[in-house]
PDB file of C-alpha atoms in Angstrom:
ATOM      1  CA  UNK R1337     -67.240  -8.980 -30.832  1.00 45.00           C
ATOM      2  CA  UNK R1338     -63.797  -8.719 -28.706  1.00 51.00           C
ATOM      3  CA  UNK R1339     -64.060  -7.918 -25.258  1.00 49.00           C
ATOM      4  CA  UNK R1340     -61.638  -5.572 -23.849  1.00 51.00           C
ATOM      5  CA  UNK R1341     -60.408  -6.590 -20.665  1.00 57.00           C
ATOM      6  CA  UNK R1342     -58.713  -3.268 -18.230  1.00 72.00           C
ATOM      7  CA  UNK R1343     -55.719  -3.202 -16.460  1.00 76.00           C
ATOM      8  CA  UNK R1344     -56.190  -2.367 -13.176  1.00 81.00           C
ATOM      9  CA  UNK R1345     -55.234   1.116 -11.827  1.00 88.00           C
ATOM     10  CA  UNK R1346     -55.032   0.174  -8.015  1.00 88.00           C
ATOM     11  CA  UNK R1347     -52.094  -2.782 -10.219  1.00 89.00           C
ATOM     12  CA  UNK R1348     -50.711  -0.122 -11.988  1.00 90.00           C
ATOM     13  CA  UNK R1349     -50.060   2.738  -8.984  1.00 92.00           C
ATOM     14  CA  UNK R1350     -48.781  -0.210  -6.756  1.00 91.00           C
ATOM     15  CA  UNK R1351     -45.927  -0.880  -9.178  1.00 92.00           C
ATOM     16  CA  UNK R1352     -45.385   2.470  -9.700  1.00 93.00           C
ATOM     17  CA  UNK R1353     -45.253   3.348  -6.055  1.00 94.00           C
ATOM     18  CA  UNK R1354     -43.082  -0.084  -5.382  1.00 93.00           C
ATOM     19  CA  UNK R1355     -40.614   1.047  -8.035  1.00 94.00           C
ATOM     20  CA  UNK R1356     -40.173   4.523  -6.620  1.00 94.00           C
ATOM     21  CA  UNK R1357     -39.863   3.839  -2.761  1.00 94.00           C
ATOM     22  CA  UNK R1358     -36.412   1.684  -3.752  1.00 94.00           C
ATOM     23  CA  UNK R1359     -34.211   4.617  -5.181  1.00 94.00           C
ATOM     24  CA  UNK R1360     -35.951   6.523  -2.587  1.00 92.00           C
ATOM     25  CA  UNK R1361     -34.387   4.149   0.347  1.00 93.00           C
ATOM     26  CA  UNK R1362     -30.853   2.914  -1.470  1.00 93.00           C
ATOM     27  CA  UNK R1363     -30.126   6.525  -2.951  1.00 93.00           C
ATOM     28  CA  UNK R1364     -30.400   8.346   0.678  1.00 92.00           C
ATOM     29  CA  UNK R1365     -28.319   5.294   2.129  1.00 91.00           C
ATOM     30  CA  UNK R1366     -25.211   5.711  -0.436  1.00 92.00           C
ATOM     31  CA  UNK R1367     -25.583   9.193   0.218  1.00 91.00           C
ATOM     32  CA  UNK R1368     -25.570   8.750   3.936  1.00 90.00           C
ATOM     33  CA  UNK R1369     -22.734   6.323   4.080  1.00 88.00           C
ATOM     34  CA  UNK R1370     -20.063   8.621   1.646  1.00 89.00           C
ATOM     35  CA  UNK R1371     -20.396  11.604   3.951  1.00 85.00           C
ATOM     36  CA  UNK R1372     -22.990  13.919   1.446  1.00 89.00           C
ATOM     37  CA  UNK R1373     -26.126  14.030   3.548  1.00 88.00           C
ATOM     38  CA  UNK R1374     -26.133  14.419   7.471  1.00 85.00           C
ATOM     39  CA  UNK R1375     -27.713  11.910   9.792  1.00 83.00           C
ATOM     40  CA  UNK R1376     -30.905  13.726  10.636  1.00 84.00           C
ATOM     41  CA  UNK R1377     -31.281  14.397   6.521  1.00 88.00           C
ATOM     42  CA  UNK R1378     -30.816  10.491   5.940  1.00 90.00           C
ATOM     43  CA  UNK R1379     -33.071   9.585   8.767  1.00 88.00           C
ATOM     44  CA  UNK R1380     -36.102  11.498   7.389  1.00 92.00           C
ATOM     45  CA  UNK R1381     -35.398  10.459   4.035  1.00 92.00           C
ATOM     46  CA  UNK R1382     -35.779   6.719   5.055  1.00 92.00           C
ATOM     47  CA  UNK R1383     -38.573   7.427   6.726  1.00 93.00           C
ATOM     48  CA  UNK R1384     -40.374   9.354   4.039  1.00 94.00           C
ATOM     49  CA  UNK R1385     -38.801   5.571   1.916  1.00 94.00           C
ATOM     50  CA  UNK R1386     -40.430   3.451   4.463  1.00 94.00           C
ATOM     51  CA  UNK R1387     -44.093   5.108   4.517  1.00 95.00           C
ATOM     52  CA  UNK R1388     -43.811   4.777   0.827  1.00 95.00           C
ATOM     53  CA  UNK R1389     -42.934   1.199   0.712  1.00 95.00           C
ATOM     54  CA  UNK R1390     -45.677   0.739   3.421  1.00 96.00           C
ATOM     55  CA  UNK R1391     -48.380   2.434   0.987  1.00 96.00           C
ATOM     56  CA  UNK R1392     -47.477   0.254  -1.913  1.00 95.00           C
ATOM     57  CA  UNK R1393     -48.031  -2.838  -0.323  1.00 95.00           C
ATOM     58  CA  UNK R1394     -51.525  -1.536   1.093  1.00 96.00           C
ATOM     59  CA  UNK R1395     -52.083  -0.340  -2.983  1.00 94.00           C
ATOM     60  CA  UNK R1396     -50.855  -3.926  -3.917  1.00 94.00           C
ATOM     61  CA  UNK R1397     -53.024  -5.843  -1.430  1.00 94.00           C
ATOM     62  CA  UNK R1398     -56.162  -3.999  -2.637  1.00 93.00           C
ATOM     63  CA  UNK R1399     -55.666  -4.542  -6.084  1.00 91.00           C
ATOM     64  CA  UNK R1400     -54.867  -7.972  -5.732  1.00 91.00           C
ATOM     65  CA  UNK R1401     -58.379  -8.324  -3.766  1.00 91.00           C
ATOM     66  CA  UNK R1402     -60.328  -6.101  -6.562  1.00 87.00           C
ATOM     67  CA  UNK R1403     -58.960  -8.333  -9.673  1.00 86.00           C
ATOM     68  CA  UNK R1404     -59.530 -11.334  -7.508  1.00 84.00           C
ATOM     69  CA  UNK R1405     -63.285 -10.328  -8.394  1.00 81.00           C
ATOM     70  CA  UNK R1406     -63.608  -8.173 -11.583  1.00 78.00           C
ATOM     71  CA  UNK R1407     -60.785 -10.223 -13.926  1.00 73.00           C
ATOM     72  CA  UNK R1408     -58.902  -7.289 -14.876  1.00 77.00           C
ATOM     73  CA  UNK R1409     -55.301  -7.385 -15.931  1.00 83.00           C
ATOM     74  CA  UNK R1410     -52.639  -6.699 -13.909  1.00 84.00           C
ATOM     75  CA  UNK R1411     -51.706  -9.592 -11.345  1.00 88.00           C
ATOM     76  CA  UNK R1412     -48.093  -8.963 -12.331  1.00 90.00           C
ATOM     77  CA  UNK R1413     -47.942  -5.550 -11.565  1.00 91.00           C
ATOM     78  CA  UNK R1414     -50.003  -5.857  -7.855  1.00 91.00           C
ATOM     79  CA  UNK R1415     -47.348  -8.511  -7.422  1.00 93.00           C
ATOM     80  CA  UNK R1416     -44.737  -6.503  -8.397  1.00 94.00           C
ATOM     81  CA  UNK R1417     -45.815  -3.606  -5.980  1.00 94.00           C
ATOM     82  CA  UNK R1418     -46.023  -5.993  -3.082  1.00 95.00           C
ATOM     83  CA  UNK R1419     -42.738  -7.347  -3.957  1.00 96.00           C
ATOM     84  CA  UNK R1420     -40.788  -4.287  -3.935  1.00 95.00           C
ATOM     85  CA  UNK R1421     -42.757  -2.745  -0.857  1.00 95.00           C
ATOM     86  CA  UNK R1422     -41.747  -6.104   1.351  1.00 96.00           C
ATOM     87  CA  UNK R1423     -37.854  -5.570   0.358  1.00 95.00           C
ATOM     88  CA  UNK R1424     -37.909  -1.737   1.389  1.00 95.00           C
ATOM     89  CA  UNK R1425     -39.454  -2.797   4.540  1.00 95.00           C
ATOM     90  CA  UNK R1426     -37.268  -5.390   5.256  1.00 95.00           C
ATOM     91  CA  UNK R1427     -34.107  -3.216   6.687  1.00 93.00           C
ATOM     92  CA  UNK R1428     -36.962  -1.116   8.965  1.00 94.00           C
ATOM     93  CA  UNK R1429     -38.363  -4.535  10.133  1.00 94.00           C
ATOM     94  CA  UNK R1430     -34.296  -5.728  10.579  1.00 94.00           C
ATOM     95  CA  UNK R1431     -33.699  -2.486  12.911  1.00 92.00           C
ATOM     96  CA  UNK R1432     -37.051  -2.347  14.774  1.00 93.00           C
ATOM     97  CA  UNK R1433     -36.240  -5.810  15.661  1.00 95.00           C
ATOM     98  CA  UNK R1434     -32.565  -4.895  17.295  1.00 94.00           C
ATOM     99  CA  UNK R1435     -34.253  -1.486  18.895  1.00 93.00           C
ATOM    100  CA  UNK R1436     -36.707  -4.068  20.129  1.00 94.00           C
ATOM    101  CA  UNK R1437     -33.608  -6.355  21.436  1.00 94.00           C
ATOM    102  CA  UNK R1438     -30.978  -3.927  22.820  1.00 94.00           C
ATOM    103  CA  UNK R1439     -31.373  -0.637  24.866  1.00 92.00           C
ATOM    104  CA  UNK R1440     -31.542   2.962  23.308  1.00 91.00           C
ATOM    105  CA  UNK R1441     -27.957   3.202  24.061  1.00 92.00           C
ATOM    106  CA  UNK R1442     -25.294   5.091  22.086  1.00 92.00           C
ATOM    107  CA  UNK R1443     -22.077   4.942  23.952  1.00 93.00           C
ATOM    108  CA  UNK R1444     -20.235   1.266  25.688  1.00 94.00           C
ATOM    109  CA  UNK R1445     -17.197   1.551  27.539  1.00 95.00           C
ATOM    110  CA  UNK R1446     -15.376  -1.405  29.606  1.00 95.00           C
ATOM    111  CA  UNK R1447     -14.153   1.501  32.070  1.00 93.00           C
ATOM    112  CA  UNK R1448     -14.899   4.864  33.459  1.00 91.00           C
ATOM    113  CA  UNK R1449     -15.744   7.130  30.055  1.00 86.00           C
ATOM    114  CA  UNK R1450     -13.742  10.095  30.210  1.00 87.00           C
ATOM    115  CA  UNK R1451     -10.727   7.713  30.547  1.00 91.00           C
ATOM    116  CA  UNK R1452     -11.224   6.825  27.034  1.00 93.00           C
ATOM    117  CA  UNK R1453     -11.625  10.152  25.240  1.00 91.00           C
ATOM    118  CA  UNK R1454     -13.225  10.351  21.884  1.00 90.00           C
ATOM    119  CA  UNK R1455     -11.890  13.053  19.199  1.00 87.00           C
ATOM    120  CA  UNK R1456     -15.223  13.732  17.762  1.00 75.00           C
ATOM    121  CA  UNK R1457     -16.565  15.485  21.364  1.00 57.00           C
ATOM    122  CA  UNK R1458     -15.447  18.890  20.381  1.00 48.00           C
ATOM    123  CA  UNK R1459     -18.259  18.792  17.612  1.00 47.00           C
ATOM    124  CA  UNK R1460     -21.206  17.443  19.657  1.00 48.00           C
ATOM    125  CA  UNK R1461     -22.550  21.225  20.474  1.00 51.00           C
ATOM    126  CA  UNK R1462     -25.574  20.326  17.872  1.00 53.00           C
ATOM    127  CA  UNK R1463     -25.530  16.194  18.873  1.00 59.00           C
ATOM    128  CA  UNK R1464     -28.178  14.956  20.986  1.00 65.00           C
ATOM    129  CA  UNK R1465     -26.513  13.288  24.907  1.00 73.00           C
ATOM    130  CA  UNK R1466     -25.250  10.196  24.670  1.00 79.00           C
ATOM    131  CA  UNK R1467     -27.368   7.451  26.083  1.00 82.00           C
ATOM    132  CA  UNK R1468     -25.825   5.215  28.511  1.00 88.00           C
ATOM    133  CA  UNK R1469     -26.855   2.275  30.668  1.00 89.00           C
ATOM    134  CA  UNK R1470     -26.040   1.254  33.701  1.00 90.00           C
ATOM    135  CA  UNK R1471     -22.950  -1.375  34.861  1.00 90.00           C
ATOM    136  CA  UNK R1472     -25.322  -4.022  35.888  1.00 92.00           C
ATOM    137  CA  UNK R1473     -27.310  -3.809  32.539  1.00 92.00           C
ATOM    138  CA  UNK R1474     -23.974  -3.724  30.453  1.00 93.00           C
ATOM    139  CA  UNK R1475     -23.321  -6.718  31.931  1.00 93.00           C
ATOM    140  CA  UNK R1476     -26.398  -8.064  31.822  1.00 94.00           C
ATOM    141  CA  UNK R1477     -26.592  -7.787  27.894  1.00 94.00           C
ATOM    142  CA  UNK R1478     -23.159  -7.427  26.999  1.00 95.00           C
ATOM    143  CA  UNK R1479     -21.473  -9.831  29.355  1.00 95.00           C
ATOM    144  CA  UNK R1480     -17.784 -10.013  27.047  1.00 95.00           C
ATOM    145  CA  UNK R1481     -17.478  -5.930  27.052  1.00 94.00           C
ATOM    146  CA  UNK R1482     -15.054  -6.249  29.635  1.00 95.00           C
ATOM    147  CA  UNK R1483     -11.681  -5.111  30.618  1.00 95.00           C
ATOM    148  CA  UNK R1484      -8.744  -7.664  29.818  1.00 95.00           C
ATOM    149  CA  UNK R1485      -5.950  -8.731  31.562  1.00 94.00           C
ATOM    150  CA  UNK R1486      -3.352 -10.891  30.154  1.00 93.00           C
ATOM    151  CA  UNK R1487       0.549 -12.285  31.001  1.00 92.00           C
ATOM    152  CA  UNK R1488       1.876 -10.051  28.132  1.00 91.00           C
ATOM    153  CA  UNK R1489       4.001  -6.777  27.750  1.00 91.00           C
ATOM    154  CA  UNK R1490       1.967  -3.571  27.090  1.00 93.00           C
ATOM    155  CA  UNK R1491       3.514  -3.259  23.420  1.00 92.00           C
ATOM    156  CA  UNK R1492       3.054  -7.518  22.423  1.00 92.00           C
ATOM    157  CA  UNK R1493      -0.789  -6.200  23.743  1.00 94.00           C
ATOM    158  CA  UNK R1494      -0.934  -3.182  21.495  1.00 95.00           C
ATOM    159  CA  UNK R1495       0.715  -4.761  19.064  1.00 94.00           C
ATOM    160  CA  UNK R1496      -2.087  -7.412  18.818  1.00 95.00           C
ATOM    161  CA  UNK R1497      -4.586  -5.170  19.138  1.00 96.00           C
ATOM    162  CA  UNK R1498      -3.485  -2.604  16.178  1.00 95.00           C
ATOM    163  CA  UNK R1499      -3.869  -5.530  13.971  1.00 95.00           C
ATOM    164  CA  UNK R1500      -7.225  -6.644  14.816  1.00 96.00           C
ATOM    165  CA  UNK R1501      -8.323  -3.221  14.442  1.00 96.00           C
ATOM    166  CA  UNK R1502      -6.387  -3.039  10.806  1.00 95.00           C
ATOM    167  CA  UNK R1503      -8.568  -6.608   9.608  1.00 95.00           C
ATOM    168  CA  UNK R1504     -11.373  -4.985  10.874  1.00 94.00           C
ATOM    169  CA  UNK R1505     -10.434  -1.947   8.186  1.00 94.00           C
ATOM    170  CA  UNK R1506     -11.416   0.746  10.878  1.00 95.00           C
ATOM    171  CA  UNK R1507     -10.177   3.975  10.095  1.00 94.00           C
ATOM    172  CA  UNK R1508      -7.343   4.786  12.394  1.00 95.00           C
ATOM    173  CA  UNK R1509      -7.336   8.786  13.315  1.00 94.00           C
ATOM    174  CA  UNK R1510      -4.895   8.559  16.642  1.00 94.00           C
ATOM    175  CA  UNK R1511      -1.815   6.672  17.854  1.00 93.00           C
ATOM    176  CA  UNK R1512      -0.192   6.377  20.629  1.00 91.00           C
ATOM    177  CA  UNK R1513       1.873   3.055  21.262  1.00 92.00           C
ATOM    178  CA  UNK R1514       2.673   2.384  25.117  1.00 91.00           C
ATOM    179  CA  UNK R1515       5.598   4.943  26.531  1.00 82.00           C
ATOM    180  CA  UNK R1516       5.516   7.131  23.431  1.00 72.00           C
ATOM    181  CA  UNK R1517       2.791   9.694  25.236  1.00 68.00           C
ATOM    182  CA  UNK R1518       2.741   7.640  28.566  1.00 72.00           C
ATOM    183  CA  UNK R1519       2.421   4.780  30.001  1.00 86.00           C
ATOM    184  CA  UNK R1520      -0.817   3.497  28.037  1.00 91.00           C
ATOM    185  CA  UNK R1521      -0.840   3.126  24.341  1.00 93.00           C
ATOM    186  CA  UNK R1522      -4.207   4.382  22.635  1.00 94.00           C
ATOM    187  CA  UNK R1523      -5.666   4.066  19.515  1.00 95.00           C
ATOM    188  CA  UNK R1524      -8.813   5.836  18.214  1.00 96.00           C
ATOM    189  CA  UNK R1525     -10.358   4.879  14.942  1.00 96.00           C
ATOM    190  CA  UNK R1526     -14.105   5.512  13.058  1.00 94.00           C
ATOM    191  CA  UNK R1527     -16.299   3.248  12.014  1.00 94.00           C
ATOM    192  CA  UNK R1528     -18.762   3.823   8.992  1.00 91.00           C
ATOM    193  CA  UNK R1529     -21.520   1.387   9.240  1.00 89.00           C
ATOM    194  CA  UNK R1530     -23.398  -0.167   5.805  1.00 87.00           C
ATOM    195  CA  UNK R1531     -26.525   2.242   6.879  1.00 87.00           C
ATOM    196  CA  UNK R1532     -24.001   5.464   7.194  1.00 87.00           C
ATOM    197  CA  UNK R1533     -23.975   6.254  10.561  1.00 89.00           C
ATOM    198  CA  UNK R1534     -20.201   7.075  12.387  1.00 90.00           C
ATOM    199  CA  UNK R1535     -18.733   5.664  15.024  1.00 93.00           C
ATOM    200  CA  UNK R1536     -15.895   5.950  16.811  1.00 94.00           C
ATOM    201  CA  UNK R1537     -13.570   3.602  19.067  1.00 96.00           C
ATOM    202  CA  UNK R1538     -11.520   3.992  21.661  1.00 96.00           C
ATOM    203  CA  UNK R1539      -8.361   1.762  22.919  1.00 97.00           C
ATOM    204  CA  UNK R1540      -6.396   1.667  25.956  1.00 96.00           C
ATOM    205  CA  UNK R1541      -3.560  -0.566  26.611  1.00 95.00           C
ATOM    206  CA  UNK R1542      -1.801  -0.173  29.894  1.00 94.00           C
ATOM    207  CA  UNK R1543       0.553  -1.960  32.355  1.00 93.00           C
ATOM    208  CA  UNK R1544      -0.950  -3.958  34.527  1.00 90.00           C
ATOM    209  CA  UNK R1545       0.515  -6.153  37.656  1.00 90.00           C
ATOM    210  CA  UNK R1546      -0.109  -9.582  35.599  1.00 83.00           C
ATOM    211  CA  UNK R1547       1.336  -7.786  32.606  1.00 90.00           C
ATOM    212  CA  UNK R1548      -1.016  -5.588  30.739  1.00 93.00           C
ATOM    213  CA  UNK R1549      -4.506  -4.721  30.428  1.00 95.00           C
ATOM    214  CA  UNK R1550      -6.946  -3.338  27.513  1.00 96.00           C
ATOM    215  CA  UNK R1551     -10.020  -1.039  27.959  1.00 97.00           C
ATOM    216  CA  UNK R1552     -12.595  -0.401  24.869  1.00 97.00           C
ATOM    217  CA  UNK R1553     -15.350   2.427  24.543  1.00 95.00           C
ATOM    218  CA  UNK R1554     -17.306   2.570  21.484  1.00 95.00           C
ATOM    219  CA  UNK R1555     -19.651   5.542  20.588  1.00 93.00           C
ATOM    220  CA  UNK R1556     -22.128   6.370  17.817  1.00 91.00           C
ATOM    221  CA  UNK R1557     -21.764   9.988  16.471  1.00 86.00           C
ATOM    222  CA  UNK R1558     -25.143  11.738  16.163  1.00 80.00           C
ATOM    223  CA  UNK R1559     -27.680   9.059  16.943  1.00 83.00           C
ATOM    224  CA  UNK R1560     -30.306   8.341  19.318  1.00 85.00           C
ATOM    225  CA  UNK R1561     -29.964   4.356  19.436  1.00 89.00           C
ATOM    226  CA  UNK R1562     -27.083   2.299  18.124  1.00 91.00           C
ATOM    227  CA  UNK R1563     -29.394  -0.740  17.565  1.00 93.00           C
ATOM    228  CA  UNK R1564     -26.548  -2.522  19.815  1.00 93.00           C
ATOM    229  CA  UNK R1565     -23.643  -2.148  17.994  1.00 94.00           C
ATOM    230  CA  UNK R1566     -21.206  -0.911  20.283  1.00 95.00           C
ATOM    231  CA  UNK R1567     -21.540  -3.094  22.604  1.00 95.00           C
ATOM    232  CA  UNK R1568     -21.694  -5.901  20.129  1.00 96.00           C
ATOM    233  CA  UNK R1569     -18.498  -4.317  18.607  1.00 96.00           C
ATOM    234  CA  UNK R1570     -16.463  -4.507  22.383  1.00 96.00           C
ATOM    235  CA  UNK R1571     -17.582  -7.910  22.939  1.00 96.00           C
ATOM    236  CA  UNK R1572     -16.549  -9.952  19.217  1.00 96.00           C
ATOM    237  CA  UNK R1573     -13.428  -7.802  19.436  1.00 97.00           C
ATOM    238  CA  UNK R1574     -12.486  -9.135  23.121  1.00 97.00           C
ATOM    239  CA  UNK R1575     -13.365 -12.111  22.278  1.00 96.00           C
ATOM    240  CA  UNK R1576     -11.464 -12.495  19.342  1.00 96.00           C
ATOM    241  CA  UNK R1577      -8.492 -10.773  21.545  1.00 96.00           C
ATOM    242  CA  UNK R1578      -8.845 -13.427  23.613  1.00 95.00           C
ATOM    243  CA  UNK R1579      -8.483 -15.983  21.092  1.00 95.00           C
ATOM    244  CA  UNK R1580      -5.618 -13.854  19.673  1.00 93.00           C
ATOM    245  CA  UNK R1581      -3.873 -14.188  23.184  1.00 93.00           C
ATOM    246  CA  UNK R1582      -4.450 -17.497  24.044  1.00 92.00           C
ATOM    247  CA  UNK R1583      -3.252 -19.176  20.690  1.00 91.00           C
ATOM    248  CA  UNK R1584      -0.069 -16.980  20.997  1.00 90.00           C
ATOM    249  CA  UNK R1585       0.964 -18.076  24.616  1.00 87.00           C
ATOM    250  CA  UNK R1586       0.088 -21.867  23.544  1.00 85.00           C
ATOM    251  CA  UNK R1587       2.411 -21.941  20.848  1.00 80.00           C
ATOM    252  CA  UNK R1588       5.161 -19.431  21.973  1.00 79.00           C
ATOM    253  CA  UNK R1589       5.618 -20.262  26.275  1.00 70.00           C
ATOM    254  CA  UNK R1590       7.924 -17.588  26.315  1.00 69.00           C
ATOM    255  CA  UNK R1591       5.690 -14.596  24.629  1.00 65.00           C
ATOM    256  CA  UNK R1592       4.888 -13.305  28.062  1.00 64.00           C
ATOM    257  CA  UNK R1593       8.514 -12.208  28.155  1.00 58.00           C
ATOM    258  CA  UNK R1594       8.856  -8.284  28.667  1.00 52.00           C
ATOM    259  CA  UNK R1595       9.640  -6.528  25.105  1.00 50.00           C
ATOM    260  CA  UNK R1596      11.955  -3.268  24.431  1.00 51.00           C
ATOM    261  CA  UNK R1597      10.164  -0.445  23.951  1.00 46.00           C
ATOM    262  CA  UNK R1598      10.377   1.585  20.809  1.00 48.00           C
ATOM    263  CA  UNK R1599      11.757   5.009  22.497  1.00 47.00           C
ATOM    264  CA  UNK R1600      12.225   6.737  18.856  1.00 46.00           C
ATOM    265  CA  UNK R1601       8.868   6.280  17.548  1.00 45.00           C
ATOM    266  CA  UNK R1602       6.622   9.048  17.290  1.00 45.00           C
ATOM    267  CA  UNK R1603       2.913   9.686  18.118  1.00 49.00           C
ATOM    268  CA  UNK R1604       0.912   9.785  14.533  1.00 52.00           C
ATOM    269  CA  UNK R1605      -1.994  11.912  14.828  1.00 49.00           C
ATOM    270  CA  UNK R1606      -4.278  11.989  11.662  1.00 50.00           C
ATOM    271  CA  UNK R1607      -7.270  15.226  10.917  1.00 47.00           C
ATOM    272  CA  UNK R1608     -10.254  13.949  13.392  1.00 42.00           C
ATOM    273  CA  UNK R1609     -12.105  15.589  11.403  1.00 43.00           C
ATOM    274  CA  UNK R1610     -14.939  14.367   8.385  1.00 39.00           C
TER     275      UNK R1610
END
């Protein structure tokens, strides 16, 4: 007589409910990061993802515990479930961690804000208020976001700076280089992060009594928490501005020197908006 041995439902539904929660996390997140869905759309869509994952690991566990005992089929498929419900989870266990780590702050600047101006403010009607922190705490946790000051001409400054932000590939909407609209030169660009969410920098270069100084300000558009990436942003690009600077005036003494300014070029402004 041949004994028929089952496959387990509880196996069966946590595959099933594995395999659905990953288009249901990675489709939202293209979507999000080309522009098609807004933020708050995205944001419940991940989190609709995540309680999915979350349930097919709970399905998984208990079906790995019931055909520990009755000998049913279907070990692959509980272990599939789990598998696929731990790799969802893993980008809301990533950004828990970093909300856990930085404060719920969405806009850094190494100097007074509204001397940095961002191009996206004239849509925040429907955004929620930037969150800020105070000087001490910026400090505190972001102790390289800092103004600049080096021995070198505004435009040798800029210069350097437009082509860190060009490695970086951020997307350059203004451009001012110093004396075209001013004294300062200015650059704003936005940022698309891997998750989708914008962001938008602000640069300042201006003359300063040891030669020139650089200000930053880096904002999230449309978000409650930036999971410290402005401030993380600031700080790696003064830093690597610094290193920028200091292997230039090591190998060329005489890079300090004043430049001539560029007195035909003109300011290129690009659509701020999208």
């Amino acid at each position: 007589m041949r004994i028929l041995i089952r496959t387990s439902k509880w196996a069966i539904w946590a595959q099933r409910l594995g395999r659905l929660a990953v288009p249901l996390l990675v489709l939202p997140i293209g979507l999000h990061h080309l522009g098609f869905i807004d933020s708050p759309s995205f944001s419940i869509a991940a989190l609709i993802a995540g309680a999915l994952a979350l349930l097919a690991i709970l399905v998984a566990l208990l079906a790995l515990m019931r055909l520990w005992y009755s000998g049913d089929q279907g070990w692959g498929r509980a272990l599939m479930g789990l598998f696929l419900g731990l790799v969802c989870l893993l980008p809301f266990s990533y950004y828990g961690y970093l909300a856990w780590r930085y404060p719920p702050v969405t806009d850094i600047a190494t100097t007074a804000w509204g001397e940095l101006p961002l191009l996206f403010l004239p849509d925040t009607r429907a955004m929620p208020a930037p969150q800020l922190i105070s000087a001490d705490d910026q400090a505190r946790i972001f102790p390289n976001a800092t103004t600049r000051r080096y021995p070198l001409d505004p435009a040798q400054l800029f210069s350097m700076a437009e082509r860190l932000v060009a490695e970086r590939g951020w997307d350059v909407r203004l451009r001012y280089a110093p004396g075209e609209n001013g004294p300062d030169g200015r650059l704003n660009a936005r940022i698309t992060t891997l998750a989708g969410w914008r962001e938008e920098v602000v640069i300042r270069v201006s003359p300063d009594p040891q030669g020139a100084a650089i200000d930053m300000r880096s904002a999230s558009i449309n978000a409650v928490h930036d999971f410290g990436s402005n401030g993380l942003r600031i700080s790696e690009f003064m830093v690597a501005l610094d290193g920028e600077v200091t292997t230039l005036l090591r190998d060329n003494p005489n890079a300090n020197q004043p430049q001539p300014a560029d007195e035909d070029a003109a300011p290129e402004v690009e659509d701020a908006g999208g």
